[in-house]
mmCIF file of C-alpha atoms and ligand atoms in Angstrom:
data_model
loop_
_atom_site.group_PDB
_atom_site.id
_atom_site.type_symbol
_atom_site.label_atom_id
_atom_site.label_comp_id
_atom_site.label_asym_id
_atom_site.label_seq_id
_atom_site.Cartn_x
_atom_site.Cartn_y
_atom_site.Cartn_z
ATOM 1 C CA MET A 1009 51.219 -10.723 7.794
ATOM 2 C CA LYS A 1010 49.148 -11.605 10.855
ATOM 3 C CA ARG A 1011 50.629 -11.680 14.395
ATOM 4 C CA ILE A 1012 48.371 -13.751 16.610
ATOM 5 C CA LEU A 1013 48.142 -14.317 20.369
ATOM 6 C CA VAL A 1014 46.179 -17.345 21.600
ATOM 7 C CA THR A 1015 45.319 -17.320 25.320
ATOM 8 C CA GLY A 1016 44.279 -20.591 26.957
ATOM 9 C CA ALA A 1017 46.515 -22.287 24.384
ATOM 10 C CA THR A 1018 46.948 -25.500 26.407
ATOM 11 C CA GLY A 1019 43.168 -26.049 26.736
ATOM 12 C CA GLN A 1020 40.874 -28.266 24.667
ATOM 13 C CA ILE A 1021 40.384 -25.731 21.844
ATOM 14 C CA GLY A 1022 43.744 -23.957 22.094
ATOM 15 C CA SER A 1023 45.835 -27.106 21.757
ATOM 16 C CA GLU A 1024 44.283 -27.677 18.300
ATOM 17 C CA LEU A 1025 43.729 -24.063 17.241
ATOM 18 C CA VAL A 1026 47.415 -23.119 17.677
ATOM 19 C CA PRO A 1027 48.738 -25.793 15.244
ATOM 20 C CA ALA A 1028 45.998 -24.908 12.738
ATOM 21 C CA LEU A 1029 46.853 -21.191 12.911
ATOM 22 C CA ARG A 1030 50.579 -21.931 12.677
ATOM 23 C CA GLN A 1031 50.019 -24.031 9.581
ATOM 24 C CA ARG A 1032 47.974 -21.234 7.988
ATOM 25 C CA TYR A 1033 49.962 -18.132 8.960
ATOM 26 C CA GLY A 1034 53.437 -19.496 9.839
ATOM 27 C CA SER A 1035 54.774 -20.847 13.144
ATOM 28 C CA ALA A 1036 56.602 -17.692 14.177
ATOM 29 C CA GLN A 1037 53.432 -15.619 13.732
ATOM 30 C CA VAL A 1038 51.385 -17.426 16.404
ATOM 31 C CA ILE A 1039 52.232 -16.903 20.089
ATOM 32 C CA ALA A 1040 50.711 -19.634 22.267
ATOM 33 C CA ALA A 1041 50.017 -18.479 25.826
ATOM 34 C CA GLY A 1042 49.237 -20.969 28.577
ATOM 35 C CA HIS A 1043 48.950 -20.476 32.294
ATOM 36 C CA GLN A 1044 48.713 -23.415 34.677
ATOM 37 C CA ASN A 1045 48.856 -26.512 32.445
ATOM 38 C CA GLU A 1046 52.090 -27.858 31.017
ATOM 39 C CA PRO A 1047 52.166 -27.168 27.261
ATOM 40 C CA GLN A 1048 51.513 -30.206 25.041
ATOM 41 C CA PRO A 1049 54.554 -31.542 23.159
ATOM 42 C CA GLY A 1050 54.703 -29.501 19.992
ATOM 43 C CA LEU A 1051 52.974 -26.392 21.335
ATOM 44 C CA ALA A 1052 56.163 -25.024 22.898
ATOM 45 C CA ASP A 1053 58.592 -26.554 20.364
ATOM 46 C CA ASN A 1054 56.897 -25.581 17.089
ATOM 47 C CA GLY A 1055 56.595 -21.838 17.731
ATOM 48 C CA PRO A 1056 56.695 -19.179 20.432
ATOM 49 C CA TYR A 1057 55.188 -20.255 23.777
ATOM 50 C CA ILE A 1058 54.764 -18.007 26.833
ATOM 51 C CA THR A 1059 53.093 -18.173 30.242
ATOM 52 C CA LEU A 1060 50.388 -15.525 30.651
ATOM 53 C CA ASP A 1061 47.898 -14.781 33.438
ATOM 54 C CA VAL A 1062 44.947 -13.029 31.770
ATOM 55 C CA THR A 1063 44.012 -11.282 35.020
ATOM 56 C CA GLN A 1064 47.226 -9.203 34.710
ATOM 57 C CA ILE A 1065 46.466 -6.382 32.257
ATOM 58 C CA LYS A 1066 49.957 -4.855 32.275
ATOM 59 C CA VAL A 1067 51.542 -8.175 31.397
ATOM 60 C CA ILE A 1068 49.060 -8.691 28.532
ATOM 61 C CA ASP A 1069 49.825 -5.202 27.242
ATOM 62 C CA ALA A 1070 53.577 -5.878 27.369
ATOM 63 C CA VAL A 1071 53.167 -9.177 25.473
ATOM 64 C CA VAL A 1072 50.961 -7.586 22.789
ATOM 65 C CA LYS A 1073 53.529 -4.806 22.290
ATOM 66 C CA GLN A 1074 56.573 -7.104 22.432
ATOM 67 C CA TYR A 1075 55.217 -9.468 19.767
ATOM 68 C CA ASN A 1076 53.435 -6.769 17.738
ATOM 69 C CA ILE A 1077 50.126 -8.666 18.001
ATOM 70 C CA ASP A 1078 47.194 -7.717 15.738
ATOM 71 C CA THR A 1079 44.720 -10.527 16.527
ATOM 72 C CA VAL A 1080 43.863 -12.251 19.815
ATOM 73 C CA PHE A 1081 42.015 -15.566 20.080
ATOM 74 C CA HIS A 1082 41.013 -15.288 23.732
ATOM 75 C CA LEU A 1083 40.242 -18.818 24.931
ATOM 76 C CA ALA A 1084 41.334 -18.719 28.591
ATOM 77 C CA ALA A 1085 38.266 -19.500 30.755
ATOM 78 C CA LEU A 1086 36.797 -21.885 33.319
ATOM 79 C CA LEU A 1087 34.133 -24.252 31.893
ATOM 80 C CA SER A 1088 30.561 -24.526 33.200
ATOM 81 C CA ALA A 1089 30.781 -27.144 35.980
ATOM 82 C CA LYS A 1090 34.103 -25.796 37.267
ATOM 83 C CA ALA A 1091 32.650 -22.273 37.264
ATOM 84 C CA GLU A 1092 29.710 -23.466 39.409
ATOM 85 C CA GLU A 1093 32.221 -24.941 41.873
ATOM 86 C CA LYS A 1094 34.298 -21.736 41.960
ATOM 87 C CA PRO A 1095 32.041 -18.840 40.897
ATOM 88 C CA GLN A 1096 34.275 -16.065 42.266
ATOM 89 C CA LEU A 1097 37.334 -17.407 40.459
ATOM 90 C CA ALA A 1098 35.220 -17.901 37.308
ATOM 91 C CA TRP A 1099 34.204 -14.232 37.302
ATOM 92 C CA LYS A 1100 37.821 -13.170 37.783
ATOM 93 C CA VAL A 1101 39.227 -15.328 34.990
ATOM 94 C CA ASN A 1102 36.283 -15.286 32.557
ATOM 95 C CA MET A 1103 35.146 -11.653 32.935
ATOM 96 C CA ASP A 1104 38.152 -9.702 34.214
ATOM 97 C CA GLY A 1105 40.292 -11.681 31.760
ATOM 98 C CA LEU A 1106 38.050 -10.717 28.830
ATOM 99 C CA TYR A 1107 37.874 -7.069 29.930
ATOM 100 C CA ASN A 1108 41.691 -6.959 30.074
ATOM 101 C CA ILE A 1109 42.012 -8.469 26.608
ATOM 102 C CA LEU A 1110 39.484 -5.989 25.186
ATOM 103 C CA GLU A 1111 41.150 -2.994 26.829
ATOM 104 C CA VAL A 1112 44.602 -4.012 25.588
ATOM 105 C CA SER A 1113 43.133 -4.690 22.132
ATOM 106 C CA ARG A 1114 41.491 -1.256 22.094
ATOM 107 C CA ALA A 1115 44.777 0.409 22.987
ATOM 108 C CA ASN A 1116 46.855 -1.606 20.499
ATOM 109 C CA GLY A 1117 44.421 -2.005 17.582
ATOM 110 C CA CYS A 1118 43.921 -5.798 17.802
ATOM 111 C CA ALA A 1119 40.980 -7.857 16.542
ATOM 112 C CA VAL A 1120 39.502 -10.273 19.106
ATOM 113 C CA PHE A 1121 37.898 -13.714 18.776
ATOM 114 C CA PHE A 1122 35.774 -14.587 21.836
ATOM 115 C CA PRO A 1123 34.252 -18.061 22.166
ATOM 116 C CA SER A 1124 30.777 -17.854 23.650
ATOM 117 C CA SER A 1125 28.741 -20.995 24.238
ATOM 118 C CA ILE A 1126 25.318 -22.641 24.399
ATOM 119 C CA GLY A 1127 25.826 -21.743 28.071
ATOM 120 C CA ALA A 1128 24.914 -18.138 27.197
ATOM 121 C CA PHE A 1129 21.269 -19.293 27.056
ATOM 122 C CA GLY A 1130 19.044 -20.066 30.028
ATOM 123 C CA PRO A 1131 15.894 -21.887 31.130
ATOM 124 C CA ASP A 1132 13.495 -19.450 29.403
ATOM 125 C CA THR A 1133 15.277 -19.649 26.016
ATOM 126 C CA PRO A 1134 13.413 -21.730 23.375
ATOM 127 C CA ARG A 1135 15.270 -25.050 23.533
ATOM 128 C CA ASP A 1136 14.538 -26.255 20.000
ATOM 129 C CA ASN A 1137 15.511 -24.319 16.885
ATOM 130 C CA THR A 1138 16.963 -21.732 19.321
ATOM 131 C CA PRO A 1139 16.999 -18.409 17.423
ATOM 132 C CA GLN A 1140 20.134 -16.320 16.928
ATOM 133 C CA ASP A 1141 18.527 -13.386 18.751
ATOM 134 C CA THR A 1142 16.430 -14.535 21.684
ATOM 135 C CA LEU A 1143 16.074 -14.520 25.486
ATOM 136 C CA GLN A 1144 19.397 -14.957 27.293
ATOM 137 C CA HIS A 1145 18.903 -15.365 31.041
ATOM 138 C CA PRO A 1146 21.405 -18.041 32.077
ATOM 139 C CA ASN A 1147 21.337 -19.174 35.704
ATOM 140 C CA THR A 1148 24.985 -20.324 35.961
ATOM 141 C CA MET A 1149 28.120 -18.250 36.591
ATOM 142 C CA TYR A 1150 29.555 -19.609 33.322
ATOM 143 C CA GLY A 1151 26.461 -18.436 31.445
ATOM 144 C CA VAL A 1152 26.405 -15.042 33.171
ATOM 145 C CA CYS A 1153 30.029 -14.544 32.091
ATOM 146 C CA LYS A 1154 29.297 -15.687 28.520
ATOM 147 C CA VAL A 1155 26.279 -13.428 27.982
ATOM 148 C CA SER A 1156 28.076 -10.487 29.644
ATOM 149 C CA GLY A 1157 31.109 -11.270 27.500
ATOM 150 C CA GLU A 1158 29.017 -11.183 24.316
ATOM 151 C CA LEU A 1159 27.574 -7.798 25.317
ATOM 152 C CA LEU A 1160 30.979 -6.435 26.305
ATOM 153 C CA CYS A 1161 32.512 -7.529 22.989
ATOM 154 C CA ASN A 1162 29.658 -5.869 21.076
ATOM 155 C CA TYR A 1163 30.143 -2.725 23.167
ATOM 156 C CA TYR A 1164 33.851 -2.590 22.340
ATOM 157 C CA TYR A 1165 32.963 -2.935 18.659
ATOM 158 C CA THR A 1166 30.275 -0.226 18.544
ATOM 159 C CA ARG A 1167 31.906 2.168 21.021
ATOM 160 C CA PHE A 1168 35.610 1.812 20.165
ATOM 161 C CA GLY A 1169 35.654 0.021 16.808
ATOM 162 C CA VAL A 1170 37.493 -3.044 18.132
ATOM 163 C CA ASP A 1171 36.959 -5.836 15.570
ATOM 164 C CA THR A 1172 35.363 -8.364 17.956
ATOM 165 C CA ARG A 1173 33.779 -11.568 16.608
ATOM 166 C CA GLY A 1174 32.545 -14.722 18.298
ATOM 167 C CA VAL A 1175 30.595 -17.960 18.069
ATOM 168 C CA ARG A 1176 28.382 -19.790 20.532
ATOM 169 C CA TYR A 1177 30.123 -23.148 20.634
ATOM 170 C CA PRO A 1178 28.131 -26.252 21.448
ATOM 171 C CA GLY A 1179 29.774 -29.172 23.318
ATOM 172 C CA LEU A 1180 33.110 -29.843 21.604
ATOM 173 C CA ILE A 1181 34.378 -33.363 20.992
ATOM 174 C CA SER A 1182 38.105 -33.926 20.485
ATOM 175 C CA HIS A 1183 40.914 -36.420 20.999
ATOM 176 C CA GLU A 1184 43.976 -34.199 21.609
ATOM 177 C CA THR A 1185 43.219 -32.578 24.993
ATOM 178 C CA MET A 1186 40.497 -33.430 27.524
ATOM 179 C CA PRO A 1187 38.102 -30.514 28.199
ATOM 180 C CA GLY A 1188 37.942 -30.620 32.015
ATOM 181 C CA GLY A 1189 35.136 -29.039 34.042
ATOM 182 C CA GLY A 1190 32.405 -28.872 31.382
ATOM 183 C CA THR A 1191 28.845 -30.209 31.257
ATOM 184 C CA THR A 1192 29.317 -31.711 27.799
ATOM 185 C CA ASP A 1193 32.570 -33.492 28.787
ATOM 186 C CA TYR A 1194 30.756 -36.857 28.828
ATOM 187 C CA ALA A 1195 30.808 -36.835 25.028
ATOM 188 C CA VAL A 1196 34.636 -36.870 25.110
ATOM 189 C CA GLU A 1197 35.221 -39.122 28.168
ATOM 190 C CA ILE A 1198 32.930 -41.805 26.700
ATOM 191 C CA PHE A 1199 35.377 -42.540 23.851
ATOM 192 C CA TYR A 1200 38.378 -43.097 26.153
ATOM 193 C CA HIS A 1201 36.314 -45.423 28.384
ATOM 194 C CA ALA A 1202 34.771 -47.239 25.420
ATOM 195 C CA ILE A 1203 38.215 -48.067 24.053
ATOM 196 C CA LYS A 1204 39.970 -48.851 27.345
ATOM 197 C CA GLU A 1205 37.224 -50.409 29.522
ATOM 198 C CA LYS A 1206 34.336 -51.082 27.109
ATOM 199 C CA ARG A 1207 31.946 -49.350 29.518
ATOM 200 C CA TYR A 1208 31.120 -45.798 30.593
ATOM 201 C CA ASN A 1209 29.176 -44.339 33.504
ATOM 202 C CA CYS A 1210 27.485 -41.203 32.174
ATOM 203 C CA PHE A 1211 26.735 -38.237 34.467
ATOM 204 C CA LEU A 1212 23.828 -36.935 32.304
ATOM 205 C CA LYS A 1213 20.451 -38.663 31.798
ATOM 206 C CA GLN A 1214 20.229 -40.855 28.709
ATOM 207 C CA ASP A 1215 17.782 -38.571 26.892
ATOM 208 C CA THR A 1216 19.538 -35.219 27.466
ATOM 209 C CA TYR A 1217 19.785 -33.701 24.000
ATOM 210 C CA LEU A 1218 22.479 -31.035 23.465
ATOM 211 C CA ASP A 1219 24.177 -29.432 20.468
ATOM 212 C CA MET A 1220 27.631 -30.850 19.728
ATOM 213 C CA MET A 1221 30.500 -30.366 17.264
ATOM 214 C CA TYR A 1222 33.710 -32.176 16.307
ATOM 215 C CA MET A 1223 36.852 -30.121 16.945
ATOM 216 C CA PRO A 1224 38.013 -29.802 13.287
ATOM 217 C CA ASP A 1225 34.743 -27.984 12.532
ATOM 218 C CA ALA A 1226 35.121 -25.788 15.638
ATOM 219 C CA ILE A 1227 38.659 -24.747 14.644
ATOM 220 C CA ARG A 1228 37.643 -24.040 11.063
ATOM 221 C CA ALA A 1229 34.700 -21.938 12.326
ATOM 222 C CA ALA A 1230 36.964 -19.670 14.392
ATOM 223 C CA ILE A 1231 39.412 -19.130 11.520
ATOM 224 C CA GLU A 1232 36.727 -18.637 8.858
ATOM 225 C CA LEU A 1233 34.774 -16.136 10.972
ATOM 226 C CA MET A 1234 37.918 -14.073 11.650
ATOM 227 C CA GLU A 1235 38.772 -14.097 7.921
ATOM 228 C CA THR A 1236 35.299 -13.021 6.732
ATOM 229 C CA ASP A 1237 34.942 -9.616 5.103
ATOM 230 C CA ALA A 1238 33.593 -7.371 7.891
ATOM 231 C CA ASN A 1239 31.041 -5.836 5.495
ATOM 232 C CA ARG A 1240 29.146 -9.139 5.401
ATOM 233 C CA LEU A 1241 28.607 -9.323 9.182
ATOM 234 C CA LYS A 1242 25.286 -8.143 10.606
ATOM 235 C CA HIS A 1243 25.969 -9.947 13.887
ATOM 236 C CA ARG A 1244 29.266 -10.092 15.744
ATOM 237 C CA ASN A 1245 28.969 -11.599 19.232
ATOM 238 C CA ALA A 1246 28.101 -14.268 19.020
ATOM 239 C CA PHE A 1247 26.896 -16.561 16.212
ATOM 240 C CA ASN A 1248 24.970 -19.763 16.965
ATOM 241 C CA ILE A 1249 26.839 -22.651 15.323
ATOM 242 C CA THR A 1250 26.082 -26.347 15.564
ATOM 243 C CA ALA A 1251 26.911 -29.577 13.762
ATOM 244 C CA MET A 1252 24.746 -32.226 15.448
ATOM 245 C CA SER A 1253 22.341 -32.697 18.348
ATOM 246 C CA PHE A 1254 22.265 -36.000 20.224
ATOM 247 C CA ALA A 1255 21.505 -37.541 23.616
ATOM 248 C CA PRO A 1256 23.900 -39.851 25.542
ATOM 249 C CA LYS A 1257 21.867 -42.926 24.540
ATOM 250 C CA GLU A 1258 22.311 -42.097 20.836
ATOM 251 C CA LEU A 1259 26.050 -41.533 21.165
ATOM 252 C CA ALA A 1260 26.307 -44.871 23.021
ATOM 253 C CA ALA A 1261 24.346 -46.629 20.257
ATOM 254 C CA CYS A 1262 26.615 -45.112 17.609
ATOM 255 C CA ILE A 1263 29.772 -46.225 19.478
ATOM 256 C CA GLN A 1264 28.280 -49.742 19.798
ATOM 257 C CA ARG A 1265 28.203 -49.999 16.008
ATOM 258 C CA PHE A 1266 32.032 -49.779 16.088
ATOM 259 C CA ILE A 1267 32.630 -51.441 19.508
ATOM 260 C CA PRO A 1268 29.767 -53.958 20.024
ATOM 261 C CA GLU A 1269 30.894 -54.951 23.576
ATOM 262 C CA PHE A 1270 30.542 -51.343 24.801
ATOM 263 C CA SER A 1271 27.940 -50.792 27.538
ATOM 264 C CA MET A 1272 26.578 -47.507 28.875
ATOM 265 C CA HIS A 1273 25.498 -46.894 32.495
ATOM 266 C CA TYR A 1274 24.110 -43.796 34.204
ATOM 267 C CA THR A 1275 24.839 -42.111 37.562
ATOM 268 C CA VAL A 1276 23.359 -38.657 37.166
ATOM 269 C CA ASP A 1277 25.209 -35.665 38.622
ATOM 270 C CA PRO A 1278 22.424 -33.251 39.664
ATOM 271 C CA VAL A 1279 24.586 -30.134 39.194
ATOM 272 C CA ARG A 1280 25.617 -30.908 35.634
ATOM 273 C CA GLN A 1281 22.145 -32.268 34.767
ATOM 274 C CA ALA A 1282 20.565 -28.982 35.920
ATOM 275 C CA ILE A 1283 23.046 -27.035 33.778
ATOM 276 C CA ALA A 1284 22.322 -29.221 30.727
ATOM 277 C CA ASP A 1285 18.556 -28.854 31.275
ATOM 278 C CA SER A 1286 18.918 -25.058 31.062
ATOM 279 C CA TRP A 1287 20.686 -25.205 27.656
ATOM 280 C CA PRO A 1288 19.297 -25.473 24.102
ATOM 281 C CA ARG A 1289 18.702 -28.909 22.592
ATOM 282 C CA HIS A 1290 19.295 -27.669 19.063
ATOM 283 C CA MET A 1291 20.245 -24.168 17.948
ATOM 284 C CA ASN A 1292 19.307 -22.500 14.684
ATOM 285 C CA ASP A 1293 22.578 -21.415 13.020
ATOM 286 C CA ARG A 1294 21.144 -19.762 9.898
ATOM 287 C CA ALA A 1295 22.756 -16.360 10.639
ATOM 288 C CA ALA A 1296 26.241 -17.936 10.594
ATOM 289 C CA ARG A 1297 25.415 -19.835 7.394
ATOM 290 C CA GLU A 1298 24.181 -16.665 5.683
ATOM 291 C CA GLU A 1299 26.735 -14.138 6.953
ATOM 292 C CA TRP A 1300 29.978 -16.146 6.683
ATOM 293 C CA ASP A 1301 29.037 -19.420 4.940
ATOM 294 C CA TRP A 1302 29.309 -21.596 8.062
ATOM 295 C CA LYS A 1303 28.779 -25.290 7.295
ATOM 296 C CA PRO A 1304 29.792 -28.260 9.471
ATOM 297 C CA ARG A 1305 31.553 -31.231 7.864
ATOM 298 C CA TYR A 1306 31.122 -33.881 10.576
ATOM 299 C CA ASP A 1307 27.893 -35.522 11.766
ATOM 300 C CA LEU A 1308 27.432 -38.058 14.597
ATOM 301 C CA GLU A 1309 28.486 -41.063 12.496
ATOM 302 C CA SER A 1310 31.579 -39.526 10.853
ATOM 303 C CA MET A 1311 32.718 -37.890 14.127
ATOM 304 C CA THR A 1312 32.358 -41.192 16.028
ATOM 305 C CA GLN A 1313 34.272 -43.124 13.386
ATOM 306 C CA ASP A 1314 37.116 -40.586 13.314
ATOM 307 C CA MET A 1315 37.349 -40.370 17.136
ATOM 308 C CA ILE A 1316 37.538 -44.154 17.464
ATOM 309 C CA ASP A 1317 40.086 -44.549 14.634
ATOM 310 C CA ARG A 1318 42.361 -41.879 16.098
ATOM 311 C CA LEU A 1319 42.115 -43.017 19.708
ATOM 312 C CA LEU A 1320 42.644 -46.673 18.733
ATOM 313 C CA PHE A 1321 45.789 -45.609 16.881
ATOM 314 C CA ARG A 1322 47.007 -43.619 19.915
ATOM 315 C CA LEU A 1323 45.862 -45.813 22.826
ATOM 316 C CA GLY A 1324 46.030 -49.064 20.920
HETATM 317 C C1 AKB B 1337 30.833 -26.798 28.890
HETATM 318 O O1 AKB B 1337 30.235 -27.881 28.933
HETATM 319 O O2 AKB B 1337 30.984 -26.063 29.860
HETATM 320 C C2 AKB B 1337 31.362 -26.326 27.557
HETATM 321 C C3 AKB B 1337 30.352 -25.506 26.847
HETATM 322 C C4 AKB B 1337 29.205 -26.135 26.165
HETATM 323 O O3 AKB B 1337 30.473 -24.316 26.814
HETATM 324 N N1 AKB B 1337 31.740 -27.459 26.772
#
C-alpha cells in the first residue's frame, strides 16, 4: 500500500493530482501539503492535509516519518516569471526545497517525482523537434533551478539509489486552480476572459509557439511514470512530454469557433516574451513514448471544448 506526500498541493498541478492519487490509492494514503495558499475545498476535507515549508528539512523528515511516506510528488516551486522577479527566493524554494526532499527521501527510502519543465532548455537548444538529450543552457533562474534539479535527481539515483523520476512539463492548461507567475499562464487566463468578458489582452506575441498540455494528461503522465517498471527506464530526469504546440493566435481562433464574439488583443510583456523565446516550440517526446508508453489524449480542439464546457458550467 502506497503512502504518498504531495508538496505544493494547493498549486495548479497539486490541486488536481491529489484527488487523482486519492481516487487511485485511497484518501487516507495521500497527504496533501500546502504552504501559503488556503487549501481548495475538498483538499483538506477528503484526506489528510498539512502545512509544510519545504525549506525546513527537519520538519519534512518528521512528516515523512510520522506518516510513513514511501513516495513524494514534490511540486512546491515558484514558476518562471515569478522566479525572475524574485530570483533569490526562487533558488531557496526551488533548489533548497528539492535538496531537502531528496535528502529526506534518501534517509527514509522514498521514491521522488520531480516536475521539470520546457524551462530547463535555453536559447541554444534546438527549438523544433527538441531532442530528449540536448543542450540545456537556460538563462532564467527558473530554468537554472530546473536543469540543476534534473541533474541533482539523477545524482541521487545513481549515487544513492533514490528512485527519482521526472517529466519536462510544457505549459499546463486547467480549470481548477490558476497557475500564477508562469510564462504560459496566458493559455489559462484566456478562457476565463473569453467566457466573462469576450476579450483577452495577451502578454505574448501572437505567433509565439510553445508546447502545451491539458491537465488530465499531465496528471496521468505523473502517475503512469511513477508506476512504470524501473527496468524499462533508460532515462529518469526528466522526460520530454508534450500534447500540442500552438501560438496565441491559434488558441484564439479555436476559442472563436465556440465563442464567435471573442476578440484577442496583444500588449507584449518583454520579460515573459524573452522567456518564451528561449523555450522550445515543439519537443520530441519519443523517449517517453518508448520507455513508459506516454501518449496524450487531448489536442487543441478537444482541450478547448472541454475547458469551455467546464468553465461555462462553473462560471455560467
Ligand atoms: C511556466 O510558464 O513557468 C510554467 C512552465 C512551462 O514551466 N508553466
